[in-house]
mmCIF file of C-alpha atoms in Angstrom:
data_model
loop_
_atom_site.group_PDB
_atom_site.id
_atom_site.type_symbol
_atom_site.label_atom_id
_atom_site.label_comp_id
_atom_site.label_asym_id
_atom_site.label_seq_id
_atom_site.Cartn_x
_atom_site.Cartn_y
_atom_site.Cartn_z
ATOM 1 C CA MET A 1 4.075 -32.367 -2.499
ATOM 2 C CA ALA A 2 4.792 -30.410 -4.494
ATOM 3 C CA SER A 3 7.244 -27.400 -2.935
ATOM 4 C CA PHE A 4 7.306 -23.397 -4.499
ATOM 5 C CA GLU A 5 9.297 -20.679 -3.128
ATOM 6 C CA ARG A 6 10.679 -17.467 -4.643
ATOM 7 C CA THR A 7 13.210 -16.825 -6.335
ATOM 8 C CA GLY A 8 13.838 -12.987 -6.213
ATOM 9 C CA PRO A 9 11.661 -10.043 -4.565
ATOM 10 C CA LEU A 10 8.506 -8.723 -5.145
ATOM 11 C CA LEU A 11 8.725 -5.671 -7.419
ATOM 12 C CA LEU A 12 6.215 -2.128 -6.759
ATOM 13 C CA GLU A 13 3.720 -1.986 -9.682
ATOM 14 C CA PRO A 14 3.108 1.550 -9.834
ATOM 15 C CA GLN A 15 0.028 2.554 -11.159
ATOM 16 C CA LEU A 16 1.365 5.885 -12.977
ATOM 17 C CA ASP A 17 1.823 3.398 -16.001
ATOM 18 C CA GLY A 18 -0.161 5.122 -18.972
ATOM 19 C CA SER A 19 -2.486 2.973 -19.171
ATOM 20 C CA ALA A 20 -6.133 5.028 -20.183
ATOM 21 C CA THR A 21 -7.182 3.936 -15.934
ATOM 22 C CA GLU A 22 -3.073 4.332 -13.960
ATOM 23 C CA SER A 23 -5.047 7.589 -11.670
ATOM 24 C CA TYR A 24 -7.632 5.342 -10.675
ATOM 25 C CA ASP A 25 -5.049 2.086 -10.339
ATOM 26 C CA CYS A 26 -3.913 1.952 -7.028
ATOM 27 C CA GLY A 27 -6.433 -0.571 -5.705
ATOM 28 C CA VAL A 28 -5.575 -2.493 -9.049
ATOM 29 C CA ALA A 29 -1.705 -1.891 -8.542
ATOM 30 C CA ALA A 30 -2.231 -4.063 -5.250
ATOM 31 C CA CYS A 31 -3.794 -6.503 -6.645
ATOM 32 C CA VAL A 32 -1.255 -7.019 -9.274
ATOM 33 C CA MET A 33 1.489 -7.800 -6.504
ATOM 34 C CA ALA A 34 -1.114 -9.806 -4.641
ATOM 35 C CA LEU A 35 -1.423 -11.308 -7.496
ATOM 36 C CA ASP A 36 2.194 -11.769 -7.206
ATOM 37 C CA ASP A 37 3.550 -12.478 -3.642
ATOM 38 C CA ALA A 38 0.679 -15.806 -2.862
ATOM 39 C CA SER A 39 1.633 -17.207 -5.930
ATOM 40 C CA TYR A 40 5.279 -17.038 -5.968
ATOM 41 C CA GLY A 41 5.893 -14.728 -8.557
ATOM 42 C CA LEU A 42 4.368 -17.736 -10.871
ATOM 43 C CA ILE A 43 1.238 -15.290 -11.472
ATOM 44 C CA ARG A 44 1.725 -11.453 -11.915
ATOM 45 C CA PRO A 45 -0.110 -10.179 -14.879
ATOM 46 C CA SER A 46 -0.386 -6.963 -16.717
ATOM 47 C CA THR A 47 -2.494 -3.674 -14.881
ATOM 48 C CA GLU A 48 -5.463 -3.919 -17.856
ATOM 49 C CA ALA A 49 -5.425 -8.130 -17.774
ATOM 50 C CA VAL A 50 -6.825 -7.422 -13.991
ATOM 51 C CA ARG A 51 -8.391 -4.032 -13.958
ATOM 52 C CA LYS A 52 -10.596 -6.755 -17.020
ATOM 53 C CA ARG A 53 -11.991 -9.412 -14.365
ATOM 54 C CA MET A 54 -13.098 -5.968 -11.831
ATOM 55 C CA GLY A 55 -15.255 -4.375 -13.874
ATOM 56 C CA GLY A 56 -16.094 -0.770 -14.518
ATOM 57 C CA ASP A 57 -13.194 0.123 -17.162
ATOM 58 C CA ARG A 58 -12.543 3.637 -15.236
ATOM 59 C CA ASP A 59 -14.070 4.873 -12.296
ATOM 60 C CA ALA A 60 -12.226 4.194 -8.237
ATOM 61 C CA THR A 61 -12.801 0.211 -6.630
ATOM 62 C CA ASN A 62 -12.914 -0.775 -3.768
ATOM 63 C CA PRO A 63 -12.418 -4.254 -1.464
ATOM 64 C CA ASP A 64 -14.920 -6.709 -3.504
ATOM 65 C CA GLN A 65 -13.887 -5.749 -7.243
ATOM 66 C CA TRP A 66 -10.021 -6.461 -5.264
ATOM 67 C CA LYS A 67 -11.549 -10.036 -4.014
ATOM 68 C CA ALA A 68 -13.195 -10.648 -6.792
ATOM 69 C CA ALA A 69 -10.167 -10.342 -9.461
ATOM 70 C CA ILE A 70 -7.782 -12.140 -7.391
ATOM 71 C CA ASP A 71 -10.808 -14.564 -6.167
ATOM 72 C CA SER A 72 -10.831 -15.420 -10.597
ATOM 73 C CA TYR A 73 -7.446 -16.123 -11.117
ATOM 74 C CA ALA A 74 -7.886 -19.189 -9.444
ATOM 75 C CA ASP A 75 -8.017 -22.019 -12.033
ATOM 76 C CA ARG A 76 -4.499 -20.267 -12.326
ATOM 77 C CA PHE A 77 -3.436 -21.106 -9.152
ATOM 78 C CA THR A 78 -4.783 -24.658 -9.685
ATOM 79 C CA THR A 79 -2.514 -25.738 -12.728
ATOM 80 C CA LEU A 80 -0.136 -24.314 -10.892
ATOM 81 C CA GLY A 81 -0.402 -27.202 -8.132
ATOM 82 C CA LEU A 82 -1.586 -23.942 -5.244
ATOM 83 C CA GLN A 83 -4.770 -23.614 -3.683
ATOM 84 C CA SER A 84 -6.307 -19.621 -4.733
ATOM 85 C CA PRO A 85 -5.451 -17.749 -2.244
ATOM 86 C CA ARG A 86 -8.538 -17.834 0.796
ATOM 87 C CA THR A 87 -9.104 -13.698 -0.071
ATOM 88 C CA ALA A 88 -12.188 -12.133 2.405
ATOM 89 C CA VAL A 89 -13.270 -8.234 2.405
ATOM 90 C CA VAL A 90 -12.839 -6.433 5.971
ATOM 91 C CA ARG A 91 -15.396 -3.466 7.085
ATOM 92 C CA GLY A 92 -15.530 -1.563 10.438
ATOM 93 C CA ARG A 93 -12.508 -4.729 11.664
ATOM 94 C CA SER A 94 -11.145 -2.085 15.233
ATOM 95 C CA GLN A 95 -6.727 -1.774 14.057
ATOM 96 C CA ALA A 96 -5.759 -4.723 16.679
ATOM 97 C CA GLU A 97 -7.222 -7.020 14.455
ATOM 98 C CA LEU A 98 -4.526 -5.228 11.727
ATOM 99 C CA TRP A 99 -2.418 -5.596 13.828
ATOM 100 C CA ARG A 100 -2.410 -9.324 14.545
ATOM 101 C CA LEU A 101 -3.109 -10.353 11.189
ATOM 102 C CA LEU A 102 -0.102 -8.657 10.033
ATOM 103 C CA HIS A 103 2.154 -9.389 12.484
ATOM 104 C CA GLU A 104 1.812 -13.036 14.129
ATOM 105 C CA ARG A 105 -1.345 -14.604 10.939
ATOM 106 C CA ARG A 106 1.833 -12.536 8.023
ATOM 107 C CA ARG A 107 -0.565 -12.782 5.877
ATOM 108 C CA ARG A 108 -1.710 -9.810 3.125
ATOM 109 C CA VAL A 109 -3.008 -6.734 3.437
ATOM 110 C CA ILE A 110 -4.664 -5.207 0.399
ATOM 111 C CA VAL A 111 -5.238 -1.190 2.615
ATOM 112 C CA ALA A 112 -7.587 1.348 1.535
ATOM 113 C CA LEU A 113 -6.325 4.809 3.282
ATOM 114 C CA HIS A 114 -6.321 8.725 4.282
ATOM 115 C CA TYR A 115 -3.022 10.113 1.424
ATOM 116 C CA GLY A 116 -3.405 13.441 3.119
ATOM 117 C CA THR A 117 -2.701 11.974 6.658
ATOM 118 C CA VAL A 118 0.261 10.418 4.793
ATOM 119 C CA ALA A 119 1.607 13.963 4.090
ATOM 120 C CA LYS A 120 0.704 14.878 7.337
ATOM 121 C CA GLU A 121 2.390 12.932 9.533
ATOM 122 C CA ARG A 122 5.666 11.567 7.496
ATOM 123 C CA ARG A 123 5.844 13.640 4.200
ATOM 124 C CA ALA A 124 8.854 11.748 3.326
ATOM 125 C CA LEU A 125 6.753 8.500 2.970
ATOM 126 C CA TRP A 126 3.965 11.030 0.458
ATOM 127 C CA ALA A 127 4.970 10.102 -3.285
ATOM 128 C CA SER A 128 2.683 12.764 -4.964
ATOM 129 C CA ARG A 129 3.333 16.104 -4.186
ATOM 130 C CA SER A 130 0.019 17.231 -4.433
ATOM 131 C CA TYR A 131 -2.054 14.073 -4.315
ATOM 132 C CA ARG A 132 -4.488 13.820 -0.512
ATOM 133 C CA GLY A 133 -7.064 11.541 -1.184
ATOM 134 C CA ASN A 134 -8.199 8.053 -0.559
ATOM 135 C CA HIS A 135 -5.678 5.477 -1.844
ATOM 136 C CA ALA A 136 -4.780 1.882 -1.644
ATOM 137 C CA VAL A 137 -1.243 0.054 -0.675
ATOM 138 C CA TYR A 138 0.382 -3.482 -0.942
ATOM 139 C CA LEU A 139 1.131 -4.783 3.053
ATOM 140 C CA ARG A 140 2.757 -7.973 3.848
ATOM 141 C CA ALA A 141 3.931 -9.500 6.991
ATOM 142 C CA ALA A 142 5.055 -7.863 9.514
ATOM 143 C CA ARG A 143 7.757 -7.146 12.044
ATOM 144 C CA ILE A 144 9.033 -5.841 14.972
ATOM 145 C CA ILE A 145 12.172 -3.941 14.578
ATOM 146 C CA ASP A 146 15.063 -2.677 17.438
ATOM 147 C CA GLU A 147 11.117 -2.884 19.582
ATOM 148 C CA ARG A 148 8.795 -0.436 16.626
ATOM 149 C CA ARG A 149 6.393 -2.294 14.543
ATOM 150 C CA LYS A 150 6.865 -2.263 10.894
ATOM 151 C CA VAL A 151 5.592 -3.293 7.844
ATOM 152 C CA PRO A 152 6.599 -3.791 4.580
ATOM 153 C CA ALA A 153 5.125 -1.367 1.633
ATOM 154 C CA TYR A 154 3.878 -1.683 -1.302
ATOM 155 C CA ASP A 155 2.829 1.772 -2.604
ATOM 156 C CA PRO A 156 1.704 2.007 -6.103
ATOM 157 C CA LEU A 157 2.642 5.777 -6.483
ATOM 158 C CA ALA A 158 6.412 4.775 -5.201
ATOM 159 C CA ASP A 159 7.884 5.151 -8.517
ATOM 160 C CA GLY A 160 10.676 7.232 -8.294
ATOM 161 C CA ARG A 161 8.987 9.774 -10.772
ATOM 162 C CA PHE A 162 10.127 12.911 -9.256
ATOM 163 C CA LYS A 163 13.208 13.950 -6.809
ATOM 164 C CA GLY A 164 12.676 13.221 -3.096
ATOM 165 C CA CYS A 165 9.981 10.599 -4.051
ATOM 166 C CA PRO A 166 10.391 7.276 -2.432
ATOM 167 C CA ASN A 167 10.981 4.183 -5.004
ATOM 168 C CA GLY A 168 9.471 0.492 -3.661
ATOM 169 C CA ARG A 169 8.982 -1.069 -0.700
ATOM 170 C CA ARG A 170 9.611 1.215 2.185
ATOM 171 C CA GLN A 171 8.211 -0.325 6.303
ATOM 172 C CA TRP A 172 5.889 1.719 7.125
ATOM 173 C CA PRO A 173 6.271 2.726 10.932
ATOM 174 C CA PHE A 174 2.312 0.431 12.052
ATOM 175 C CA TRP A 175 0.908 3.470 13.789
ATOM 176 C CA LEU A 176 1.490 5.665 10.297
ATOM 177 C CA VAL A 177 -0.729 3.023 8.774
ATOM 178 C CA ARG A 178 -3.215 2.542 12.084
ATOM 179 C CA ALA A 179 -3.388 6.574 11.512
ATOM 180 C CA ALA A 180 -3.302 6.554 7.390
ATOM 181 C CA SER A 181 -6.024 3.740 7.343
ATOM 182 C CA GLY A 182 -8.759 5.419 10.462
ATOM 183 C CA TYR A 183 -9.007 8.295 7.576
ATOM 184 C CA VAL A 184 -10.210 6.593 5.102
ATOM 185 C CA ARG A 185 -13.259 9.651 3.629
ATOM 186 C CA ASP A 186 -16.481 8.668 2.064
ATOM 187 C CA ALA A 187 -18.070 9.651 -1.128
ATOM 188 C CA LYS A 188 -18.852 13.560 0.365
ATOM 189 C CA GLY A 189 -15.127 13.373 2.254
ATOM 190 C CA ARG A 190 -16.958 12.739 5.953
ATOM 191 C CA ARG A 191 -13.969 10.444 7.283
ATOM 192 C CA LEU A 192 -15.606 6.182 6.891
ATOM 193 C CA TYR A 193 -15.424 5.284 10.908
ATOM 194 C CA PRO A 194 -15.392 9.209 12.360
ATOM 195 C CA GLY A 195 -14.328 8.979 16.170
ATOM 196 C CA GLU A 196 -12.989 4.634 15.485
ATOM 197 C CA ASP A 197 -10.335 2.938 15.369
ATOM 198 C CA ARG A 198 -10.968 0.775 11.601
ATOM 199 C CA TRP A 199 -10.030 0.018 9.026
ATOM 200 C CA ILE A 200 -10.966 -1.133 4.718
ATOM 201 C CA GLY A 201 -9.529 -3.492 2.906
ATOM 202 C CA LEU A 202 -8.968 -7.198 1.378
ATOM 203 C CA VAL A 203 -7.092 -9.856 3.577
ATOM 204 C CA VAL A 204 -4.764 -12.301 1.692
ATOM 205 C CA SER A 205 -2.942 -15.422 1.675
ATOM 206 C CA LYS A 206 -0.052 -16.987 0.959
ATOM 207 C CA ALA A 207 -1.287 -19.757 -1.639
ATOM 208 C CA ARG A 208 -0.298 -23.305 -0.371
ATOM 209 C CA PRO A 209 0.281 -26.926 -2.481
ATOM 210 C CA ILE A 210 -2.208 -28.655 -3.114
ATOM 211 C CA GLY A 211 -3.474 -31.204 -0.278
ATOM 212 C CA GLU A 212 -1.757 -28.368 2.743
ATOM 213 C CA PRO A 213 -3.736 -27.389 5.078
ATOM 214 C CA ASP A 214 -4.105 -23.391 6.269
ATOM 215 C CA GLN A 215 -1.636 -23.996 9.807
ATOM 216 C CA GLY A 216 -3.510 -19.977 9.894
ATOM 217 C CA VAL A 217 -0.575 -18.398 9.566
ATOM 218 C CA ASP A 218 2.125 -17.788 6.425
ATOM 219 C CA PRO A 219 5.129 -18.376 6.087
ATOM 220 C CA GLY A 220 7.334 -15.754 6.337
ATOM 221 C CA ASP A 221 9.253 -14.314 3.489
ATOM 222 C CA PRO A 222 12.724 -14.909 2.468
ATOM 223 C CA ASP A 223 13.057 -11.229 0.561
ATOM 224 C CA ALA A 224 11.997 -8.913 2.674
ATOM 225 C CA GLY A 225 15.610 -8.325 3.618
ATOM 226 C CA ASP A 226 16.706 -6.098 6.731
ATOM 227 C CA PRO A 227 15.324 -2.786 7.110
ATOM 228 C CA ASP A 228 14.826 0.250 4.091
ATOM 229 C CA LEU A 229 15.563 3.011 6.340
ATOM 230 C CA PRO A 230 19.061 2.304 8.539
ATOM 231 C CA ASP A 231 19.456 4.737 11.856
ATOM 232 C CA ALA A 232 20.876 7.409 9.576
ATOM 233 C CA THR A 233 17.755 7.620 6.474
ATOM 234 C CA GLU A 234 15.510 8.247 9.241
ATOM 235 C CA LEU A 235 17.236 10.592 10.693
ATOM 236 C CA LEU A 236 16.826 12.853 6.685
ATOM 237 C CA GLU A 237 13.152 10.930 6.364
ATOM 238 C CA VAL A 238 12.793 13.114 9.815
ATOM 239 C CA VAL A 239 14.576 16.649 7.874
ATOM 240 C CA ALA A 240 12.256 16.061 4.742
ATOM 241 C CA ASP A 241 9.465 15.911 6.777
ATOM 242 C CA THR A 242 10.403 19.129 8.194
ATOM 243 C CA ALA A 243 10.902 20.592 4.749
ATOM 244 C CA GLY A 244 8.001 19.770 3.570
ATOM 245 C CA GLU A 245 6.188 21.338 6.591
ATOM 246 C CA LEU A 246 8.612 24.382 5.729
ATOM 247 C CA GLU A 247 6.949 24.886 2.330
ATOM 248 C CA GLU A 248 3.418 24.553 3.068
ATOM 249 C CA HIS A 249 4.013 27.048 5.681
ATOM 250 C CA ILE A 250 5.623 29.193 2.531
ATOM 251 C CA GLU A 251 2.615 29.144 0.668
ATOM 252 C CA ALA A 252 0.075 30.187 3.166
ATOM 253 C CA MET A 253 1.740 32.740 4.907
ATOM 254 C CA SER A 254 4.184 34.216 1.315
ATOM 255 C CA ALA A 255 2.842 36.290 -1.530
ATOM 256 C CA SER A 256 6.675 36.121 -3.125
ATOM 257 C CA LEU A 257 6.892 31.935 -3.588
ATOM 258 C CA ASP A 258 8.340 31.630 -7.362
ATOM 259 C CA ALA A 259 10.326 34.206 -5.631
ATOM 260 C CA LEU A 260 12.075 31.826 -3.432
ATOM 261 C CA ARG A 261 11.739 28.460 -5.326
ATOM 262 C CA PRO A 262 15.157 28.562 -5.845
ATOM 263 C CA TRP A 263 16.537 27.802 -3.160
ATOM 264 C CA LEU A 264 13.224 25.137 -2.711
ATOM 265 C CA PRO A 265 13.795 21.120 -4.081
ATOM 266 C CA THR A 266 12.836 21.740 -7.106
ATOM 267 C CA ALA A 267 11.565 18.202 -9.137
ATOM 268 C CA SER A 268 9.615 18.320 -12.372
ATOM 269 C CA GLU A 269 10.628 15.073 -13.729
ATOM 270 C CA SER A 270 6.522 13.684 -13.781
ATOM 271 C CA GLY A 271 4.159 15.867 -13.551
ATOM 272 C CA SER A 272 1.416 12.407 -13.177
ATOM 273 C CA GLU A 273 -0.553 12.284 -10.174
ATOM 274 C CA PRO A 274 -3.961 10.208 -9.441
ATOM 275 C CA ALA A 275 -7.860 10.904 -8.490
ATOM 276 C CA ASP A 276 -9.163 9.766 -6.115
ATOM 277 C CA GLY A 277 -9.264 5.693 -6.719
ATOM 278 C CA VAL A 278 -10.727 4.026 -3.572
ATOM 279 C CA ARG A 279 -14.407 4.111 -3.540
ATOM 280 C CA PRO A 280 -15.161 2.608 0.158
#
């Protein structure tokens, strides 16, 4: 039986890539990373190719479309000697189940979340200057680091396009994943599961060599590496969060913000911002 192993780290797929559908492509970019991850780096199609397999040329996507796109690559996996990864759409399951999938079973998850919650609760991980709608992020096998639950998160907006913007994989605290995924909104802006600890997304297993049974637990990530944010950098995150809150207060209270801008962080490298990219 052939063995498979990654030869390099999983790279972030940015959604703001200049394509015509980039404003809505967070789920598309997450699917590109899921295919790469499941195939040990052997299958990594373009966002345009994945978008075409979802159907719909431009609008926001949903977990059913993510599943259809990944499942459509079954023949590619078979050609490589791999079983197609198992995929399952999840709607309304508990956050305890999400942690069990990520930590105990080491499954990968494309999770829908409310980006405004990320902006409010952990400003340093908010890879935007204005977007607060629904968003999709790719999560890999979770770990407990220094007694804290951490999840390697690949945010398609975290491309370093402006000063202070996260760039690449970050270890998100699970409490943030829980908070943001629990506040996904419907088309009318209402919380999808009001008052409930629920989430929506797509669970993806690691592909196995043909003939190897699924034991219910995926292998870990050999490229997981050390935590991205050591203690000193986490302190800077707190500073960044505080600075973000301060700027919000200034915008609300000051009629002469322009006079203060020379003393505020500036970042004008890119003005690109997404639209609402996930339709539950």
